[in-house]
PDB file of C-alpha atoms and ligand atoms in Angstrom:
ATOM      1  CA  UNK D 149      38.436  38.710 -23.117  1.00 44.00           C
ATOM      2  CA  UNK D 150      39.218  35.840 -25.522  1.00 58.00           C
ATOM      3  CA  UNK D 151      38.750  36.100 -29.295  1.00 61.00           C
ATOM      4  CA  UNK D 152      36.243  33.900 -31.163  1.00 74.00           C
ATOM      5  CA  UNK D 153      38.019  34.647 -34.427  1.00 83.00           C
ATOM      6  CA  UNK D 154      40.665  32.322 -35.763  1.00 93.00           C
ATOM      7  CA  UNK D 155      41.587  28.698 -36.070  1.00 96.00           C
ATOM      8  CA  UNK D 156      41.888  25.904 -33.513  1.00 98.00           C
ATOM      9  CA  UNK D 157      45.310  24.383 -32.919  1.00 98.00           C
ATOM     10  CA  UNK D 158      45.572  20.817 -31.642  1.00 98.00           C
ATOM     11  CA  UNK D 159      48.974  19.816 -30.214  1.00 98.00           C
ATOM     12  CA  UNK D 160      49.816  16.172 -29.791  1.00 98.00           C
ATOM     13  CA  UNK D 161      53.062  14.473 -28.767  1.00 98.00           C
ATOM     14  CA  UNK D 162      53.538  11.702 -31.313  1.00 98.00           C
ATOM     15  CA  UNK D 163      52.493  10.846 -34.886  1.00 98.00           C
ATOM     16  CA  UNK D 164      50.191   7.969 -33.939  1.00 98.00           C
ATOM     17  CA  UNK D 165      48.089  10.320 -31.813  1.00 98.00           C
ATOM     18  CA  UNK D 166      48.102  12.892 -34.604  1.00 98.00           C
ATOM     19  CA  UNK D 167      46.855  10.352 -37.155  1.00 98.00           C
ATOM     20  CA  UNK D 168      44.019   9.197 -34.862  1.00 98.00           C
ATOM     21  CA  UNK D 169      42.854  12.793 -34.365  1.00 98.00           C
ATOM     22  CA  UNK D 170      43.070  13.550 -38.081  1.00 98.00           C
ATOM     23  CA  UNK D 171      40.941  10.488 -38.857  1.00 98.00           C
ATOM     24  CA  UNK D 172      38.306  11.876 -36.492  1.00 98.00           C
ATOM     25  CA  UNK D 173      38.460  15.411 -37.893  1.00 98.00           C
ATOM     26  CA  UNK D 174      38.182  14.279 -41.531  1.00 96.00           C
ATOM     27  CA  UNK D 175      39.996  17.219 -43.148  1.00 92.00           C
ATOM     28  CA  UNK D 176      38.232  19.873 -41.080  1.00 95.00           C
ATOM     29  CA  UNK D 177      39.369  23.143 -42.707  1.00 95.00           C
ATOM     30  CA  UNK D 178      39.333  25.172 -39.455  1.00 95.00           C
ATOM     31  CA  UNK D 179      41.616  22.988 -37.363  1.00 98.00           C
ATOM     32  CA  UNK D 180      45.376  22.300 -37.515  1.00 98.00           C
ATOM     33  CA  UNK D 181      46.876  19.223 -35.822  1.00 98.00           C
ATOM     34  CA  UNK D 182      50.583  19.657 -35.080  1.00 98.00           C
ATOM     35  CA  UNK D 183      53.312  17.748 -33.257  1.00 98.00           C
ATOM     36  CA  UNK D 184      54.537  19.046 -29.915  1.00 98.00           C
ATOM     37  CA  UNK D 185      57.084  16.316 -29.205  1.00 98.00           C
ATOM     38  CA  UNK D 186      57.173  14.501 -25.874  1.00 98.00           C
ATOM     39  CA  UNK D 187      57.483  16.486 -22.645  1.00 98.00           C
ATOM     40  CA  UNK D 188      56.498  19.960 -21.448  1.00 98.00           C
ATOM     41  CA  UNK D 189      59.555  21.839 -22.718  1.00 98.00           C
ATOM     42  CA  UNK D 190      59.241  20.582 -26.272  1.00 98.00           C
ATOM     43  CA  UNK D 191      55.481  21.201 -26.136  1.00 98.00           C
ATOM     44  CA  UNK D 192      55.859  24.794 -24.920  1.00 98.00           C
ATOM     45  CA  UNK D 193      58.474  25.665 -27.539  1.00 98.00           C
ATOM     46  CA  UNK D 194      56.550  24.166 -30.475  1.00 98.00           C
ATOM     47  CA  UNK D 195      53.252  25.683 -29.343  1.00 98.00           C
ATOM     48  CA  UNK D 196      54.722  29.159 -28.855  1.00 98.00           C
ATOM     49  CA  UNK D 197      56.242  29.081 -32.344  1.00 98.00           C
ATOM     50  CA  UNK D 198      52.843  28.247 -33.861  1.00 98.00           C
ATOM     51  CA  UNK D 199      50.853  30.736 -31.756  1.00 98.00           C
ATOM     52  CA  UNK D 200      53.239  33.516 -32.795  1.00 98.00           C
ATOM     53  CA  UNK D 201      51.659  33.313 -36.282  1.00 98.00           C
ATOM     54  CA  UNK D 202      48.537  34.964 -34.799  1.00 97.00           C
ATOM     55  CA  UNK D 203      46.253  32.461 -36.583  1.00 97.00           C
ATOM     56  CA  UNK D 204      44.761  30.764 -33.520  1.00 98.00           C
ATOM     57  CA  UNK D 205      41.886  31.407 -31.086  1.00 97.00           C
ATOM     58  CA  UNK D 206      42.141  28.135 -29.123  1.00 98.00           C
ATOM     59  CA  UNK D 207      44.793  25.490 -28.451  1.00 98.00           C
ATOM     60  CA  UNK D 208      44.160  21.937 -27.246  1.00 98.00           C
ATOM     61  CA  UNK D 209      46.850  19.679 -25.804  1.00 98.00           C
ATOM     62  CA  UNK D 210      45.726  16.124 -26.397  1.00 98.00           C
ATOM     63  CA  UNK D 211      46.767  12.498 -26.666  1.00 98.00           C
ATOM     64  CA  UNK D 212      46.839   9.331 -24.639  1.00 98.00           C
ATOM     65  CA  UNK D 213      47.414   9.625 -20.895  1.00 98.00           C
ATOM     66  CA  UNK D 214      47.569   7.914 -17.543  1.00 98.00           C
ATOM     67  CA  UNK D 215      44.475   7.850 -15.339  1.00 98.00           C
ATOM     68  CA  UNK D 216      44.574   8.099 -11.547  1.00 98.00           C
ATOM     69  CA  UNK D 217      43.016   5.093  -9.814  1.00 97.00           C
ATOM     70  CA  UNK D 218      39.463   5.857  -8.712  1.00 97.00           C
ATOM     71  CA  UNK D 219      39.299   8.946 -10.925  1.00 98.00           C
ATOM     72  CA  UNK D 220      39.715   7.840 -14.544  1.00 98.00           C
ATOM     73  CA  UNK D 221      39.787   4.212 -15.624  1.00 97.00           C
ATOM     74  CA  UNK D 222      41.414   2.920 -18.811  1.00 98.00           C
ATOM     75  CA  UNK D 223      39.143   3.674 -21.778  1.00 97.00           C
ATOM     76  CA  UNK D 224      37.823   6.898 -20.259  1.00 98.00           C
ATOM     77  CA  UNK D 225      38.261  10.380 -21.690  1.00 98.00           C
ATOM     78  CA  UNK D 226      39.445  13.127 -19.336  1.00 98.00           C
ATOM     79  CA  UNK D 227      38.621  16.774 -20.083  1.00 98.00           C
ATOM     80  CA  UNK D 228      40.642  19.220 -17.992  1.00 98.00           C
ATOM     81  CA  UNK D 229      39.247  21.964 -15.839  1.00 98.00           C
ATOM     82  CA  UNK D 230      42.788  22.700 -14.611  1.00 98.00           C
ATOM     83  CA  UNK D 231      46.153  22.083 -16.260  1.00 98.00           C
ATOM     84  CA  UNK D 232      48.862  21.805 -13.611  1.00 98.00           C
ATOM     85  CA  UNK D 233      52.582  21.076 -13.590  1.00 98.00           C
ATOM     86  CA  UNK D 234      53.187  18.519 -10.836  1.00 97.00           C
ATOM     87  CA  UNK D 235      56.962  18.450 -10.736  1.00 95.00           C
ATOM     88  CA  UNK D 236      58.063  22.073 -10.997  1.00 96.00           C
ATOM     89  CA  UNK D 237      59.253  23.166  -7.575  1.00 95.00           C
ATOM     90  CA  UNK D 238      61.843  22.229  -4.994  1.00 95.00           C
ATOM     91  CA  UNK D 239      62.386  19.243  -2.739  1.00 93.00           C
ATOM     92  CA  UNK D 240      62.931  20.171   0.890  1.00 94.00           C
ATOM     93  CA  UNK D 241      63.498  18.078   3.986  1.00 95.00           C
ATOM     94  CA  UNK D 242      59.774  18.581   4.687  1.00 92.00           C
ATOM     95  CA  UNK D 243      58.711  17.501   1.221  1.00 93.00           C
ATOM     96  CA  UNK D 244      57.942  19.026  -2.172  1.00 94.00           C
ATOM     97  CA  UNK D 245      57.178  22.750  -2.465  1.00 95.00           C
ATOM     98  CA  UNK D 246      55.477  24.273  -5.510  1.00 93.00           C
ATOM     99  CA  UNK D 247      56.679  27.537  -7.083  1.00 93.00           C
ATOM    100  CA  UNK D 248      53.614  29.285  -5.638  1.00 94.00           C
ATOM    101  CA  UNK D 249      54.796  28.572  -2.089  1.00 92.00           C
ATOM    102  CA  UNK D 250      58.204  30.024  -2.913  1.00 92.00           C
ATOM    103  CA  UNK D 251      56.788  33.178  -4.489  1.00 94.00           C
ATOM    104  CA  UNK D 252      58.159  32.341  -7.945  1.00 94.00           C
ATOM    105  CA  UNK D 253      54.908  32.398  -9.918  1.00 92.00           C
ATOM    106  CA  UNK D 254      52.339  29.826 -10.906  1.00 95.00           C
ATOM    107  CA  UNK D 255      52.396  26.214 -12.074  1.00 97.00           C
ATOM    108  CA  UNK D 256      48.710  25.977 -12.983  1.00 98.00           C
ATOM    109  CA  UNK D 257      46.455  27.248 -15.769  1.00 98.00           C
ATOM    110  CA  UNK D 258      42.691  27.232 -15.226  1.00 98.00           C
ATOM    111  CA  UNK D 259      40.516  26.240 -18.157  1.00 98.00           C
ATOM    112  CA  UNK D 260      37.662  28.538 -19.201  1.00 98.00           C
ATOM    113  CA  UNK D 261      34.507  26.972 -17.706  1.00 98.00           C
ATOM    114  CA  UNK D 262      32.318  27.923 -20.666  1.00 97.00           C
ATOM    115  CA  UNK D 263      34.724  26.047 -22.968  1.00 97.00           C
ATOM    116  CA  UNK D 264      34.660  22.967 -20.700  1.00 98.00           C
ATOM    117  CA  UNK D 265      30.862  23.071 -20.709  1.00 98.00           C
ATOM    118  CA  UNK D 266      30.604  23.361 -24.500  1.00 97.00           C
ATOM    119  CA  UNK D 267      33.053  20.501 -25.110  1.00 98.00           C
ATOM    120  CA  UNK D 268      31.632  18.119 -22.483  1.00 98.00           C
ATOM    121  CA  UNK D 269      28.046  18.771 -23.560  1.00 97.00           C
ATOM    122  CA  UNK D 270      28.923  17.717 -27.128  1.00 97.00           C
ATOM    123  CA  UNK D 271      30.804  14.603 -25.944  1.00 98.00           C
ATOM    124  CA  UNK D 272      28.042  13.539 -23.556  1.00 97.00           C
ATOM    125  CA  UNK D 273      25.473  13.893 -26.318  1.00 97.00           C
ATOM    126  CA  UNK D 274      27.429  11.212 -28.217  1.00 97.00           C
ATOM    127  CA  UNK D 275      27.682   9.030 -25.062  1.00 97.00           C
ATOM    128  CA  UNK D 276      31.456   9.283 -24.786  1.00 97.00           C
ATOM    129  CA  UNK D 277      32.497   8.040 -21.329  1.00 94.00           C
ATOM    130  CA  UNK D 278      34.167  11.061 -19.832  1.00 97.00           C
ATOM    131  CA  UNK D 279      35.247  12.723 -16.612  1.00 98.00           C
ATOM    132  CA  UNK D 280      36.124  16.354 -15.939  1.00 98.00           C
ATOM    133  CA  UNK D 281      39.056  17.123 -13.655  1.00 98.00           C
ATOM    134  CA  UNK D 282      42.578  18.458 -13.249  1.00 98.00           C
ATOM    135  CA  UNK D 283      45.188  16.943 -15.571  1.00 98.00           C
ATOM    136  CA  UNK D 284      48.742  17.066 -14.297  1.00 98.00           C
ATOM    137  CA  UNK D 285      51.851  17.434 -16.423  1.00 98.00           C
ATOM    138  CA  UNK D 286      55.109  15.717 -15.542  1.00 98.00           C
ATOM    139  CA  UNK D 287      58.511  15.726 -17.239  1.00 97.00           C
ATOM    140  CA  UNK D 288      59.127  12.173 -16.008  1.00 97.00           C
ATOM    141  CA  UNK D 289      56.174   9.788 -16.318  1.00 97.00           C
ATOM    142  CA  UNK D 290      55.172   8.284 -12.984  1.00 97.00           C
ATOM    143  CA  UNK D 291      56.392   4.699 -12.516  1.00 96.00           C
ATOM    144  CA  UNK D 292      55.663   3.725  -8.911  1.00 97.00           C
ATOM    145  CA  UNK D 293      52.638   3.687  -6.609  1.00 97.00           C
ATOM    146  CA  UNK D 294      54.480   5.990  -4.179  1.00 96.00           C
ATOM    147  CA  UNK D 295      55.093   8.667  -6.835  1.00 96.00           C
ATOM    148  CA  UNK D 296      51.497   8.336  -8.043  1.00 97.00           C
ATOM    149  CA  UNK D 297      50.227   9.070  -4.504  1.00 96.00           C
ATOM    150  CA  UNK D 298      52.695  11.898  -3.993  1.00 96.00           C
ATOM    151  CA  UNK D 299      51.842  13.578  -7.299  1.00 96.00           C
ATOM    152  CA  UNK D 300      48.087  13.153  -6.810  1.00 95.00           C
ATOM    153  CA  UNK D 301      48.450  14.911  -3.439  1.00 95.00           C
ATOM    154  CA  UNK D 302      50.149  17.889  -5.074  1.00 95.00           C
ATOM    155  CA  UNK D 303      47.078  18.717  -7.209  1.00 97.00           C
ATOM    156  CA  UNK D 304      43.735  18.214  -5.493  1.00 96.00           C
ATOM    157  CA  UNK D 305      41.467  15.837  -7.414  1.00 97.00           C
ATOM    158  CA  UNK D 306      44.021  15.064 -10.153  1.00 98.00           C
ATOM    159  CA  UNK D 307      42.272  12.797 -12.670  1.00 98.00           C
ATOM    160  CA  UNK D 308      44.944  12.153 -15.281  1.00 98.00           C
ATOM    161  CA  UNK D 309      48.609  12.603 -16.126  1.00 98.00           C
ATOM    162  CA  UNK D 310      50.373  13.538 -19.352  1.00 98.00           C
ATOM    163  CA  UNK D 311      53.695  15.063 -20.311  1.00 98.00           C
ATOM    164  CA  UNK D 312      52.776  18.099 -22.426  1.00 98.00           C
ATOM    165  CA  UNK D 313      49.658  19.914 -21.170  1.00 98.00           C
ATOM    166  CA  UNK D 314      51.232  22.551 -18.960  1.00 98.00           C
ATOM    167  CA  UNK D 315      53.789  23.476 -21.630  1.00 98.00           C
ATOM    168  CA  UNK D 316      51.036  24.009 -24.196  1.00 98.00           C
ATOM    169  CA  UNK D 317      48.841  25.896 -21.707  1.00 98.00           C
ATOM    170  CA  UNK D 318      51.644  28.205 -20.581  1.00 98.00           C
ATOM    171  CA  UNK D 319      52.437  29.143 -24.180  1.00 98.00           C
ATOM    172  CA  UNK D 320      48.722  29.830 -24.748  1.00 98.00           C
ATOM    173  CA  UNK D 321      48.509  31.956 -21.597  1.00 98.00           C
ATOM    174  CA  UNK D 322      51.449  34.083 -22.736  1.00 98.00           C
ATOM    175  CA  UNK D 323      49.672  34.719 -26.063  1.00 98.00           C
ATOM    176  CA  UNK D 324      46.287  35.388 -24.366  1.00 97.00           C
ATOM    177  CA  UNK D 325      44.688  32.350 -26.017  1.00 97.00           C
ATOM    178  CA  UNK D 326      42.379  29.797 -24.360  1.00 98.00           C
ATOM    179  CA  UNK D 327      43.815  26.333 -23.692  1.00 98.00           C
ATOM    180  CA  UNK D 328      42.257  22.965 -22.969  1.00 98.00           C
ATOM    181  CA  UNK D 329      43.709  19.490 -22.379  1.00 98.00           C
ATOM    182  CA  UNK D 330      41.980  16.232 -23.312  1.00 98.00           C
ATOM    183  CA  UNK D 331      43.443  12.765 -22.604  1.00 98.00           C
ATOM    184  CA  UNK D 332      42.242   9.332 -23.682  1.00 98.00           C
ATOM    185  CA  UNK D 333      43.296   7.036 -20.844  1.00 98.00           C
ATOM    186  CA  UNK D 334      45.571   4.223 -22.066  1.00 98.00           C
ATOM    187  CA  UNK D 335      46.988   3.155 -18.689  1.00 98.00           C
ATOM    188  CA  UNK D 336      46.738   3.779 -14.972  1.00 97.00           C
ATOM    189  CA  UNK D 337      49.230   6.078 -13.249  1.00 98.00           C
ATOM    190  CA  UNK D 338      51.493   3.939 -11.049  1.00 96.00           C
ATOM    191  CA  UNK D 339      53.853   0.972 -11.343  1.00 96.00           C
ATOM    192  CA  UNK D 340      55.091   0.834 -14.917  1.00 89.00           C
ATOM    193  CA  UNK D 341      53.580  -2.116 -16.799  1.00 90.00           C
ATOM    194  CA  UNK D 342      53.775  -1.391 -20.499  1.00 88.00           C
ATOM    195  CA  UNK D 343      51.991  -4.683 -21.358  1.00 91.00           C
ATOM    196  CA  UNK D 344      48.842  -3.348 -19.648  1.00 91.00           C
ATOM    197  CA  UNK D 345      48.655  -0.188 -21.797  1.00 94.00           C
ATOM    198  CA  UNK D 346      45.573  -0.160 -24.028  1.00 97.00           C
ATOM    199  CA  UNK D 347      46.935   1.980 -26.854  1.00 97.00           C
ATOM    200  CA  UNK D 348      44.545   0.882 -29.620  1.00 97.00           C
ATOM    201  CA  UNK D 349      41.480   1.612 -27.457  1.00 98.00           C
ATOM    202  CA  UNK D 350      42.913   5.009 -26.547  1.00 98.00           C
ATOM    203  CA  UNK D 351      43.650   5.922 -30.181  1.00 98.00           C
ATOM    204  CA  UNK D 352      40.125   4.820 -31.164  1.00 98.00           C
ATOM    205  CA  UNK D 353      38.726   7.013 -28.392  1.00 98.00           C
ATOM    206  CA  UNK D 354      40.758   9.976 -29.647  1.00 98.00           C
ATOM    207  CA  UNK D 355      39.366   9.417 -33.143  1.00 98.00           C
ATOM    208  CA  UNK D 356      35.780   9.309 -31.880  1.00 98.00           C
ATOM    209  CA  UNK D 357      36.317  12.339 -29.654  1.00 98.00           C
ATOM    210  CA  UNK D 358      37.568  14.516 -32.497  1.00 98.00           C
ATOM    211  CA  UNK D 359      34.871  13.342 -34.883  1.00 98.00           C
ATOM    212  CA  UNK D 360      32.507  14.930 -32.351  1.00 98.00           C
ATOM    213  CA  UNK D 361      34.563  18.021 -31.488  1.00 98.00           C
ATOM    214  CA  UNK D 362      35.270  18.813 -35.141  1.00 96.00           C
ATOM    215  CA  UNK D 363      31.633  19.895 -35.355  1.00 94.00           C
ATOM    216  CA  UNK D 364      31.840  22.494 -32.574  1.00 95.00           C
ATOM    217  CA  UNK D 365      35.389  23.899 -32.525  1.00 93.00           C
TER     218      UNK D 365
HETATM  219  O1  LIG H 476      57.345   3.073 -22.071  1.00 81.43           O
HETATM  220  C1  LIG H 476      56.962   3.691 -21.090  1.00 81.43           C
HETATM  221  O2  LIG H 476      57.034   3.232 -19.945  1.00 81.43           O
HETATM  222  C2  LIG H 476      56.360   5.006 -21.257  1.00 81.43           C
HETATM  223  C3  LIG H 476      56.062   5.752 -20.135  1.00 81.43           C
HETATM  224  C4  LIG H 476      55.469   6.988 -20.271  1.00 81.43           C
HETATM  225  C5  LIG H 476      55.182   7.501 -21.508  1.00 81.43           C
HETATM  226  C6  LIG H 476      55.489   6.735 -22.606  1.00 81.43           C
HETATM  227  C7  LIG H 476      55.174   7.245 -23.926  1.00 81.43           C
HETATM  228  O3  LIG H 476      55.103   6.546 -24.889  1.00 81.43           O
HETATM  229  C8  LIG H 476      54.888   8.691 -24.010  1.00 81.43           C
HETATM  230  C9  LIG H 476      53.853   9.048 -25.038  1.00 81.43           C
HETATM  231  C10 LIG H 476      52.834  10.053 -24.506  1.00 81.43           C
HETATM  232  O4  LIG H 476      51.905   9.422 -23.704  1.00 81.43           O
HETATM  233  C11 LIG H 476      51.441  10.255 -22.692  1.00 81.43           C
HETATM  234  N1  LIG H 476      51.253   9.377 -21.548  1.00 81.43           N
HETATM  235  C12 LIG H 476      50.561   8.230 -21.624  1.00 81.43           C
HETATM  236  N2  LIG H 476      50.480   7.654 -20.428  1.00 81.43           N
HETATM  237  C13 LIG H 476      51.143   8.437 -19.571  1.00 81.43           C
HETATM  238  C14 LIG H 476      51.394   8.346 -18.173  1.00 81.43           C
HETATM  239  O5  LIG H 476      50.954   7.428 -17.473  1.00 81.43           O
HETATM  240  N3  LIG H 476      52.120   9.347 -17.625  1.00 81.43           N
HETATM  241  C15 LIG H 476      52.579  10.381 -18.360  1.00 81.43           C
HETATM  242  N4  LIG H 476      52.362  10.488 -19.676  1.00 81.43           N
HETATM  243  C16 LIG H 476      51.641   9.541 -20.280  1.00 81.43           C
HETATM  244  C17 LIG H 476      52.456  11.379 -22.565  1.00 81.43           C
HETATM  245  O6  LIG H 476      51.805  12.606 -22.685  1.00 81.43           O
HETATM  246  C18 LIG H 476      53.446  11.149 -23.705  1.00 81.43           C
HETATM  247  O7  LIG H 476      53.515  12.197 -24.565  1.00 81.43           O
HETATM  248  C19 LIG H 476      56.071   5.501 -22.503  1.00 81.43           C
END
């Protein structure tokens, strides 16, 4: 169903993430690393523009991310098996309702299991500390313990949170191209404490990750 011909596109939100990935890839001629901007709308628009060139077989949304407590600690890599928007829906008096419940379509993109296997096998071989699980996408980063609990409940087993994955994955789905999301955990999802973010460790983990994946993508 999916083509094996073509290049791999890596979409990342900000320049610092892009530079870390490029260091890992070391001028790999088959892979383009491009900026998506921050947030799902910017990510979807930029990704769709690039996929319209017809050059790509695979797109990866990647960068630093928040880890859910008990699922992905700081310093861990999360590889998605599901990419899910966690704040597209409606609030009702009985709580949040996803688009699916309203009959307005889907807010989730499943990741091809063969692709997850191939990527995680390569990372495990290099002893990269990694978990596989759903990664949620939010337009507003979570900043309280209550929102973290509420959003984790919306997507069963949610391991990590970012702000671009679903936008990238939806664009890929529209073009019939496989999508994957990978996050290096820089902080825990919950009360905002910027001083606790471990950015350098997360950028180093991104670099190491793509030095491995450059060999197999
Ligand atoms: O200063 C802040 O409090 C702050 C809060 C959320 C995100 C940022 C960014 O710098 C956004 C950059 C980028 O990072 C991803 N990210 C990292 N951690 C999280 C998170 O816990 N929840 C959602 N997104 C996160 C995200 O994909 C952004 O593109 C600053």
